[in-house]
Coordinates of C-alpha atoms in Angstrom, one line a residue:
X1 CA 113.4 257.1 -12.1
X2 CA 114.8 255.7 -15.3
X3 CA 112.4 252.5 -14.9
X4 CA 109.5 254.5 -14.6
X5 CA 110.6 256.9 -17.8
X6 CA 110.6 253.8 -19.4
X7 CA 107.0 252.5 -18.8
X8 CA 105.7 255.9 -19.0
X9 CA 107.0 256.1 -22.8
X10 CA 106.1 252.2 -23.3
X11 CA 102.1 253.5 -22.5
X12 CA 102.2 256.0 -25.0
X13 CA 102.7 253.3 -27.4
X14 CA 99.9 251.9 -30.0
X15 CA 98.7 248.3 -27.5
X16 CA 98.1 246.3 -30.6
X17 CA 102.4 247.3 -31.8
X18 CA 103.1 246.7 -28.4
X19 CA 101.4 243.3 -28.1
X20 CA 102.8 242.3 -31.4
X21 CA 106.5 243.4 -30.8
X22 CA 106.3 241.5 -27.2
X23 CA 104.8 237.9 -29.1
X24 CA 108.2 238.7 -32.0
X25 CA 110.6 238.7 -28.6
X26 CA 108.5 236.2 -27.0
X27 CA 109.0 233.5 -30.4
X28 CA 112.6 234.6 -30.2
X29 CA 112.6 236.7 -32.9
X30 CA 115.2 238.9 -33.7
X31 CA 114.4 242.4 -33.8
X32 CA 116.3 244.8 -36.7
X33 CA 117.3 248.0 -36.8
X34 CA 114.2 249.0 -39.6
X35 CA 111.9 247.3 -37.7
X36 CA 109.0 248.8 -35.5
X37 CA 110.1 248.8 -31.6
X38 CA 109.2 250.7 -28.0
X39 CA 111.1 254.3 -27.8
X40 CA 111.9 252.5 -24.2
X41 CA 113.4 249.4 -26.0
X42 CA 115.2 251.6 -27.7
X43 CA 116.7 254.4 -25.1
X44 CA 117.2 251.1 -23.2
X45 CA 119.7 249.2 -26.1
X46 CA 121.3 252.7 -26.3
X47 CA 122.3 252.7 -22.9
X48 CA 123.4 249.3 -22.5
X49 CA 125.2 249.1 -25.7
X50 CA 126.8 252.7 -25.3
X51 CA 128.3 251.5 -21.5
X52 CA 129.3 248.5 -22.8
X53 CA 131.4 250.0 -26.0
X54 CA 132.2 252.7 -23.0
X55 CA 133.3 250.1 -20.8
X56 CA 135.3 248.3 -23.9
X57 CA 137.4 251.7 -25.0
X58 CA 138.1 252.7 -20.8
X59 CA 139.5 249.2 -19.9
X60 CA 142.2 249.9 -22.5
X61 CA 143.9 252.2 -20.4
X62 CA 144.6 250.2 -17.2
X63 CA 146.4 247.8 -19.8
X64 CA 147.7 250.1 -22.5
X65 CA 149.7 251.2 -19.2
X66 CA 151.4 247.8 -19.1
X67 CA 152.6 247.3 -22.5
X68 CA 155.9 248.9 -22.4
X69 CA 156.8 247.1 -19.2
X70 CA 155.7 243.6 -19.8
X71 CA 158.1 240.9 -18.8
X72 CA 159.4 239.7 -22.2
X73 CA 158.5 240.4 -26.1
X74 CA 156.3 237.6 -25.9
X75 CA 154.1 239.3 -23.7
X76 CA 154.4 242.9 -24.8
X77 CA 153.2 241.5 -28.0
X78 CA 150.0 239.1 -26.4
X79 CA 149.0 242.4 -24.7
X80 CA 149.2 244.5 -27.3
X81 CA 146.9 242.2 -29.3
X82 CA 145.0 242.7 -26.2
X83 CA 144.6 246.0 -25.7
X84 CA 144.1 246.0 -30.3
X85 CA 140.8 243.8 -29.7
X86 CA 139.7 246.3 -27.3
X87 CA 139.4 248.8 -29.2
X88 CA 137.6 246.6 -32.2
X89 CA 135.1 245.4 -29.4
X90 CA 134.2 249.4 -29.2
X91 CA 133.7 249.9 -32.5
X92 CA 131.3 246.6 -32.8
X93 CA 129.4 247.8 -30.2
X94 CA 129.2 251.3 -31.3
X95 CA 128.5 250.4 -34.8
X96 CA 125.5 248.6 -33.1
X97 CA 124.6 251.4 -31.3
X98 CA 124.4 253.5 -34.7
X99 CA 121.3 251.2 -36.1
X100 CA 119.7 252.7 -33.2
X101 CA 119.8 256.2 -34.5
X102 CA 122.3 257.5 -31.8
X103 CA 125.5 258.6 -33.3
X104 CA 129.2 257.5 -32.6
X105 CA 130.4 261.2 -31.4
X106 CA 126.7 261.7 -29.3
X107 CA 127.6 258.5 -27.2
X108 CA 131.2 259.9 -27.0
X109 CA 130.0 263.0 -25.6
X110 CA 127.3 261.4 -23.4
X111 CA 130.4 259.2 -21.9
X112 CA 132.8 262.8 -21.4
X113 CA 129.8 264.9 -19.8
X114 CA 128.7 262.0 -16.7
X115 CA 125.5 261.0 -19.0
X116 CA 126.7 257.8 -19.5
X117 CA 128.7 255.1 -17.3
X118 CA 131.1 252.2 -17.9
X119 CA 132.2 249.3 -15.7
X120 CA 132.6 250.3 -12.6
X121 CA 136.0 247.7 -12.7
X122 CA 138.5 250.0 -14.6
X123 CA 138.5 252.3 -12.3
X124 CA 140.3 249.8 -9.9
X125 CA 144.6 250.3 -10.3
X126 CA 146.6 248.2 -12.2
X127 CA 149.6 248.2 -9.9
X128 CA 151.9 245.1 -11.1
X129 CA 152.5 242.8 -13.8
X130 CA 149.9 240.2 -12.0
X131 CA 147.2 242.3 -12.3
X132 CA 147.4 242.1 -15.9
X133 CA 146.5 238.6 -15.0
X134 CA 144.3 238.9 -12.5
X135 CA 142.1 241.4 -15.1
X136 CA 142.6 238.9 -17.8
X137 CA 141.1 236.0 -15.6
X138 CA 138.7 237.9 -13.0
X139 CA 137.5 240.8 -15.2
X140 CA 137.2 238.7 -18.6
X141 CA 136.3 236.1 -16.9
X142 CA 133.4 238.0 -14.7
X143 CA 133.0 240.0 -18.7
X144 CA 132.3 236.4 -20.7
X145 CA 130.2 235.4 -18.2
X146 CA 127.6 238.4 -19.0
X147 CA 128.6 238.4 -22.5
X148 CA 127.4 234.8 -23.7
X149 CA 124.4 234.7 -23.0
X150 CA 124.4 238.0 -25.0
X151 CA 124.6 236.0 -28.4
X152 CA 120.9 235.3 -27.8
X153 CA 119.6 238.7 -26.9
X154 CA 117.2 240.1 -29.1
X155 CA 118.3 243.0 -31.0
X156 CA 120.1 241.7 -34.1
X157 CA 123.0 243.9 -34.5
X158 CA 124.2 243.6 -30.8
X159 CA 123.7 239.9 -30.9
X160 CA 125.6 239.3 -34.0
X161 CA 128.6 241.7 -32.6
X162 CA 128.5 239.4 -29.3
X163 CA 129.7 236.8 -31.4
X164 CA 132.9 237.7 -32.3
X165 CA 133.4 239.6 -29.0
X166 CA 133.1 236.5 -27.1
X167 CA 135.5 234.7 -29.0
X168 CA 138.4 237.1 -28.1
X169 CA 137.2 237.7 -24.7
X170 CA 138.1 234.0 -24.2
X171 CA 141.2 234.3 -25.5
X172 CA 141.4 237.1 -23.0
X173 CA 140.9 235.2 -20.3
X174 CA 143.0 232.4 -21.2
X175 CA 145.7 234.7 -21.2
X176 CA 145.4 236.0 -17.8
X177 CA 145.0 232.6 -16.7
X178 CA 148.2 232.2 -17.8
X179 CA 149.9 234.9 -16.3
X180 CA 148.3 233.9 -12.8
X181 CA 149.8 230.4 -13.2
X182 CA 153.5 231.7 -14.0
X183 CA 153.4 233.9 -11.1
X184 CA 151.5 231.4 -8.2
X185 CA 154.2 228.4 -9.3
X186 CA 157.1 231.0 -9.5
X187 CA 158.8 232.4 -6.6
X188 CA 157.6 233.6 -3.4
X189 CA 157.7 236.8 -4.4
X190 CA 155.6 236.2 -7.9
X191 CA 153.3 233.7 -6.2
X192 CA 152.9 237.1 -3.3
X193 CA 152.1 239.7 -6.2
X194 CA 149.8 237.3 -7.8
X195 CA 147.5 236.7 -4.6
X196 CA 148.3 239.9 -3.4
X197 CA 146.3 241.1 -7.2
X198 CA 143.6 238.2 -6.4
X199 CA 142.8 239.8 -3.1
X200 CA 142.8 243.7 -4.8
X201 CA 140.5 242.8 -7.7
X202 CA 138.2 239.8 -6.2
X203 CA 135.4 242.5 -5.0
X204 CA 135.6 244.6 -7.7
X205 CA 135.2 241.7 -10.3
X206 CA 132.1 240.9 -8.5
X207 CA 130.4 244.1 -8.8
X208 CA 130.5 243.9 -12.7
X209 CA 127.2 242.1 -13.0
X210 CA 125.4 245.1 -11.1
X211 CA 123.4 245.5 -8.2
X212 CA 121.8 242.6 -6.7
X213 CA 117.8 241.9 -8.7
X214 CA 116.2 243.3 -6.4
X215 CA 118.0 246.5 -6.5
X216 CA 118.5 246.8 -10.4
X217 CA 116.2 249.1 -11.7
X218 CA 116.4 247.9 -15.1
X219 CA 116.5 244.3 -14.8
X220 CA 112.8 243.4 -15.1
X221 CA 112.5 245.1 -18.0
X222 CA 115.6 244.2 -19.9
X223 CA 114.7 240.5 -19.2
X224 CA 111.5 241.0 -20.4
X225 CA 112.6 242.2 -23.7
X226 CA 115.4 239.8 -23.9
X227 CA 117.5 242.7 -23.8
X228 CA 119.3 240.8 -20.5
X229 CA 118.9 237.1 -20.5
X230 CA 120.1 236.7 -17.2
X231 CA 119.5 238.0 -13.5
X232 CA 122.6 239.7 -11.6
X233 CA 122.6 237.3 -8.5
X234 CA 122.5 234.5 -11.1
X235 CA 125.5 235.1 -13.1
X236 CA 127.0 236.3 -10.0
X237 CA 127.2 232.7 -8.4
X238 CA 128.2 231.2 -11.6
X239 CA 131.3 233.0 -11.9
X240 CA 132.0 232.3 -8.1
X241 CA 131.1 228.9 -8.8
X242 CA 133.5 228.4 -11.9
X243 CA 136.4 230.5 -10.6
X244 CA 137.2 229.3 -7.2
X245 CA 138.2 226.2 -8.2
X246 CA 140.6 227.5 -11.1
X247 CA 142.2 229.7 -7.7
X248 CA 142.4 226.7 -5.9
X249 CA 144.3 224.8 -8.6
X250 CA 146.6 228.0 -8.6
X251 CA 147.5 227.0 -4.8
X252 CA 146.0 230.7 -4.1
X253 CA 142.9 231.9 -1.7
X254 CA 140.2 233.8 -2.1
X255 CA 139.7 236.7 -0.1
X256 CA 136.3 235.6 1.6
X257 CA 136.9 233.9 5.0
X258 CA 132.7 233.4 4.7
X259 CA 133.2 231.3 1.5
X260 CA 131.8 227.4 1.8
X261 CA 130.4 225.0 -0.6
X262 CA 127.1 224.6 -0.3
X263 CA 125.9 221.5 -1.3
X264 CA 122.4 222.0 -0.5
X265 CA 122.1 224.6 -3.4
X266 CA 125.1 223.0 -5.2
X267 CA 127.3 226.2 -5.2
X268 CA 129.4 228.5 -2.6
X269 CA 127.9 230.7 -0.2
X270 CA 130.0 233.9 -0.4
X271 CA 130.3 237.6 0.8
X272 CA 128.7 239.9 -1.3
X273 CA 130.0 243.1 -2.7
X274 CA 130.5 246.4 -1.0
X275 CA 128.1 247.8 -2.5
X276 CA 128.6 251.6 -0.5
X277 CA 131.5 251.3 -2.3
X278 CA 130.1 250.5 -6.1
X279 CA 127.9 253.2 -5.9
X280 CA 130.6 255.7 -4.7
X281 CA 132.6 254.4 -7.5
X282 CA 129.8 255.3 -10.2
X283 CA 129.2 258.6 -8.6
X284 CA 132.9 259.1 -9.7
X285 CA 134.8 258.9 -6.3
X286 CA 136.9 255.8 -6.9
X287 CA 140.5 255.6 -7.4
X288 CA 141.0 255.8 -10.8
X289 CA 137.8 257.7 -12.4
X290 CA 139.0 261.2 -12.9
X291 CA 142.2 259.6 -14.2
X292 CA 140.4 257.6 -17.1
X293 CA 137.8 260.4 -18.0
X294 CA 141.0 262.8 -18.1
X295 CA 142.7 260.2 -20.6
X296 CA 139.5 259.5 -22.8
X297 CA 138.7 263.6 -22.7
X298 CA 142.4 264.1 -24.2
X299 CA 142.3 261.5 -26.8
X300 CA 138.7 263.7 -28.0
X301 CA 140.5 266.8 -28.1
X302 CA 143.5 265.9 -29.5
X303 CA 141.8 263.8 -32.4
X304 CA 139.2 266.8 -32.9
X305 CA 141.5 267.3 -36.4
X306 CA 141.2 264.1 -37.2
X307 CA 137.4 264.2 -37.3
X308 CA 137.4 267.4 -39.3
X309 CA 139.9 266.2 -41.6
X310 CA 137.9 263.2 -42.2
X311 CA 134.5 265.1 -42.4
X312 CA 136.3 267.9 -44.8
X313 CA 137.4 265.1 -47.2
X314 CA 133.7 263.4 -46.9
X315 CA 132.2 266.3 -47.8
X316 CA 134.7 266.9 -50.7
X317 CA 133.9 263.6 -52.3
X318 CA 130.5 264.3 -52.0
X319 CA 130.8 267.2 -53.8
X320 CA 132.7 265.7 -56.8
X321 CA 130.4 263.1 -57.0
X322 CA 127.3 265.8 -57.6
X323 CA 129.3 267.4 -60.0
X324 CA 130.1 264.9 -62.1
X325 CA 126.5 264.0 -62.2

């Protein structure tokens, strides 16, 4: 439904702004927030960027849950710098979102009333210290792997953003890595937990690049903007690809008794997603959704005086400002 929206708005178009908007993308321009683009362009950047701030504020919480409790002050402190760049990787991405004409509190709402999504991941428990490692390597991991390519998409603002955001996210990474490699050459018990979060958050990293192509409604026209640069199932056997040997040199397994290189197509053969289970997830039936919405609807309402106080002292500057002209 949402693909044909978009090619019914792309027709009412001018053909000659459309042609010439298409050769800019084609060239690798970069398009800006001033200049001329498709409404469909646009609704489309809006949603992608929206989810992905979304997606950036939500997957505070499974950590934010962790900081109190981490091992040692070392690591309280590496997550909390965590959890810090987060919340800046929201406000790049929403800041983004703002050249597009949508507004920080309108995306905010969108996220609060079902209208908009965000990784379907973070909806997953966080029940021990490993899977603050397992998130750091899997879910960054599975996160950078969608993210650089990102740096080259063609809306200027939300590649210029992807920059920075890619930097930390490998940072992220690394530190989960970390983690993982304490735990699987610690004791039986750590090395336990730490597979025991490998097998819990292996399927669920997998489903962050989205439906398989030929399922995604949005793919063919993302790709064709340069909105995406790169297809699901690709970036999908890439991450396999890179991260079963890093759980190898852990001494841990992968939960796919179907997984086997392939040498013929010079990658792994590997089980696929649940993808009953994704969808349930987005419809809002997985283990953790009404648990983060419930968090993210209390931190709206309890910072409602914030925003007024904020807007009240706005308009108050304004105000001295006109009369002193």
């Amino acid at each position: 439904m949402y693909a044909q929206m978009i090619k019914s708005e792309a027709t009412k178009d001018d053909p000659e702004k459309l042609a010439t908007f298409q050769a800019r993308i084609d060239a690798g321009d970069k398009i800006e927030p001033k200049d001329w683009m498709p409404e469909g362009y646009r609704k489309t950047l809006i949603r992608q960027i929206g989810q992905h701030a979304h997606s950036e504020i939500v997957g505070q919480l499974p950590e934010g849950n962790w900081i109190t409790r981490a091992p040692t002050l070392e690591r309280k402190a590496i997550l909390l710098a965590k959890v810090q760049d987060e919340a800046g990787h929201g406000l790049y991405l929403y800041c983004a979102a703002e050249t597009l004409g949508v507004t920080r509190d309108e995306l905010t709402e969108m996220l609060l009333d079902g209208r908009m999504k965000y990784s379907s991941i973070f909806n997953y428990p966080t029940l021990t210290w490993a899977d603050m490692g397992a998130v750091g390597w899997l879910v960054d991991g599975a996160a950078i792997m969608n993210q650089v390519p990102l740096q080259r998409t063609s809306f200027g603002p939300y590649a210029r953003a992807m920059v920075r955001i890619c930097k930390e996210e490998s940072f992220h990474q690394r530190q989960g890595y970390d983690i993982m490699m304490k735990m699987a050459n610690g004791t039986e018990a750590q090395k336990r937990m730490a597979q025991d979060a490998l097998n819990r958050m292996w399927f669920p990293s997998l489903m962050m690049f989205g439906p398989s192509d030929a399922e995604s409604v949005h793919s063919e026209q993302s790709m064709s903007w340069k909105i995406k640069m790169n297809g699901n199932d690709e970036l999908r056997q890439k991450f396999v690809d890179q991260t079963v040997p890093q759980a190898e040199y852990l001494g841990l397994t992968v939960p796919d008794p179907d997984l086997k290189w392939n040498e013929t197509k010079g990658g792994y053969d590997f089980t696929g997603p649940d993808w009953d289970e994704f969808f349930e997830v987005l419809k809002g039936n997985g283990p953790c959704n009404t648990e983060r919405l419930a968090a993210r609807n209390k931190a709206w309402d309890d910072g409602a005086w914030v925003r007024e106080g904020l807007m009240a002292h706005a308009a108050k500057k304004r105000s001295a400002k006109m009369a002193a002209e």
